[in-house]
mmCIF file of C-alpha atoms in Angstrom:
data_model
loop_
_atom_site.group_PDB
_atom_site.id
_atom_site.type_symbol
_atom_site.label_atom_id
_atom_site.label_comp_id
_atom_site.label_asym_id
_atom_site.label_seq_id
_atom_site.Cartn_x
_atom_site.Cartn_y
_atom_site.Cartn_z
ATOM 1 C CA UNK A 1 33.916 42.821 23.133
ATOM 2 C CA UNK A 2 32.333 39.293 24.231
ATOM 3 C CA UNK A 3 30.436 41.422 27.073
ATOM 4 C CA UNK A 4 28.725 43.488 24.512
ATOM 5 C CA UNK A 5 27.719 40.855 22.122
ATOM 6 C CA UNK A 6 26.222 39.086 25.615
ATOM 7 C CA UNK A 7 23.438 41.605 25.504
ATOM 8 C CA UNK A 8 22.258 40.570 21.808
ATOM 9 C CA UNK A 9 21.976 37.161 22.585
ATOM 10 C CA UNK A 10 18.770 35.262 23.090
ATOM 11 C CA UNK A 11 17.887 31.705 23.742
ATOM 12 C CA UNK A 12 16.455 30.265 20.801
ATOM 13 C CA UNK A 13 14.300 27.969 22.341
ATOM 14 C CA UNK A 14 12.034 30.622 24.674
ATOM 15 C CA UNK A 15 13.830 34.013 23.692
ATOM 16 C CA UNK A 16 15.119 34.390 27.234
ATOM 17 C CA UNK A 17 18.672 36.318 27.995
ATOM 18 C CA UNK A 18 21.620 34.729 28.827
ATOM 19 C CA UNK A 19 24.074 34.861 31.740
ATOM 20 C CA UNK A 20 27.355 34.234 31.705
ATOM 21 C CA UNK A 21 29.562 32.136 34.052
ATOM 22 C CA UNK A 22 32.844 32.445 33.658
ATOM 23 C CA UNK A 23 35.498 29.832 34.004
ATOM 24 C CA UNK A 24 38.447 30.820 35.848
ATOM 25 C CA UNK A 25 41.726 29.575 34.210
ATOM 26 C CA UNK A 26 44.867 30.619 34.133
ATOM 27 C CA UNK A 27 45.830 29.707 30.708
ATOM 28 C CA UNK A 28 45.197 32.715 27.866
ATOM 29 C CA UNK A 29 43.482 30.072 25.414
ATOM 30 C CA UNK A 30 40.672 29.817 27.878
ATOM 31 C CA UNK A 31 39.998 33.648 28.467
ATOM 32 C CA UNK A 32 36.024 34.192 27.785
ATOM 33 C CA UNK A 33 35.383 30.721 28.399
ATOM 34 C CA UNK A 34 32.397 29.425 30.041
ATOM 35 C CA UNK A 35 28.776 28.520 30.245
ATOM 36 C CA UNK A 36 25.910 30.510 28.529
ATOM 37 C CA UNK A 37 22.619 29.752 30.793
ATOM 38 C CA UNK A 38 19.262 30.935 29.857
ATOM 39 C CA UNK A 39 17.423 33.038 32.441
ATOM 40 C CA UNK A 40 14.007 31.608 31.478
ATOM 41 C CA UNK A 41 14.031 28.246 30.576
ATOM 42 C CA UNK A 42 17.936 27.295 31.982
ATOM 43 C CA UNK A 43 19.008 25.845 28.874
ATOM 44 C CA UNK A 44 22.963 26.711 28.343
ATOM 45 C CA UNK A 45 25.955 26.495 25.971
ATOM 46 C CA UNK A 46 29.341 26.060 26.465
ATOM 47 C CA UNK A 47 31.615 28.934 25.530
ATOM 48 C CA UNK A 48 35.320 28.445 24.540
ATOM 49 C CA UNK A 49 37.675 31.595 23.833
ATOM 50 C CA UNK A 50 34.510 33.464 23.398
ATOM 51 C CA UNK A 51 33.032 30.943 20.615
ATOM 52 C CA UNK A 52 29.400 29.410 21.870
ATOM 53 C CA UNK A 53 28.927 25.854 21.051
ATOM 54 C CA UNK A 54 25.185 24.866 20.606
ATOM 55 C CA UNK A 55 24.703 21.268 21.141
ATOM 56 C CA UNK A 56 21.497 19.414 22.879
ATOM 57 C CA UNK A 57 24.040 17.440 24.967
ATOM 58 C CA UNK A 58 24.412 20.803 26.746
ATOM 59 C CA UNK A 59 20.975 21.829 27.362
ATOM 60 C CA UNK A 60 21.671 21.037 30.866
ATOM 61 C CA UNK A 61 24.005 23.440 32.923
ATOM 62 C CA UNK A 62 25.537 20.752 34.879
ATOM 63 C CA UNK A 63 26.199 18.616 31.548
ATOM 64 C CA UNK A 64 27.768 21.460 30.064
ATOM 65 C CA UNK A 65 29.863 22.741 33.062
ATOM 66 C CA UNK A 66 31.480 19.264 33.653
ATOM 67 C CA UNK A 67 32.408 19.135 29.809
ATOM 68 C CA UNK A 68 33.971 22.527 29.712
ATOM 69 C CA UNK A 69 35.958 21.273 32.717
ATOM 70 C CA UNK A 70 37.076 17.930 30.878
ATOM 71 C CA UNK A 71 38.069 20.356 27.576
ATOM 72 C CA UNK A 72 40.159 22.353 30.178
ATOM 73 C CA UNK A 73 42.011 19.654 31.894
ATOM 74 C CA UNK A 74 42.665 18.090 28.904
ATOM 75 C CA UNK A 75 40.413 15.137 28.953
ATOM 76 C CA UNK A 76 41.138 12.763 26.125
ATOM 77 C CA UNK A 77 37.766 11.582 25.981
ATOM 78 C CA UNK A 78 36.559 14.958 24.687
ATOM 79 C CA UNK A 79 38.294 15.107 21.730
ATOM 80 C CA UNK A 80 36.328 12.790 19.354
ATOM 81 C CA UNK A 81 33.221 15.331 20.416
ATOM 82 C CA UNK A 82 35.535 18.417 19.773
ATOM 83 C CA UNK A 83 36.854 17.105 16.184
ATOM 84 C CA UNK A 84 33.268 16.345 15.000
ATOM 85 C CA UNK A 85 32.117 20.053 15.809
ATOM 86 C CA UNK A 86 35.172 21.456 14.557
ATOM 87 C CA UNK A 87 35.390 18.965 11.660
ATOM 88 C CA UNK A 88 39.100 18.590 12.148
ATOM 89 C CA UNK A 89 41.882 16.892 14.138
ATOM 90 C CA UNK A 90 42.005 18.244 17.714
#
């Protein structure tokens, strides 16, 4: 289903198409997790379990990829940011 929705997503900045880069992980919770990168302007969005998280910090694909890997590895430094986005304790 996620792949079907990908065809309809466009970058809000330049209207470019997104390409999805999947993060391989054996944990089921991280299925459909990765980075969406605009083919036109290169801005990125992290995706966790099929849910895109739009934030200015992730505009750079390497920053987005680094942050997503830290989440997957359970890095405690990501907890305040995730809590503020989810508006609940993580």
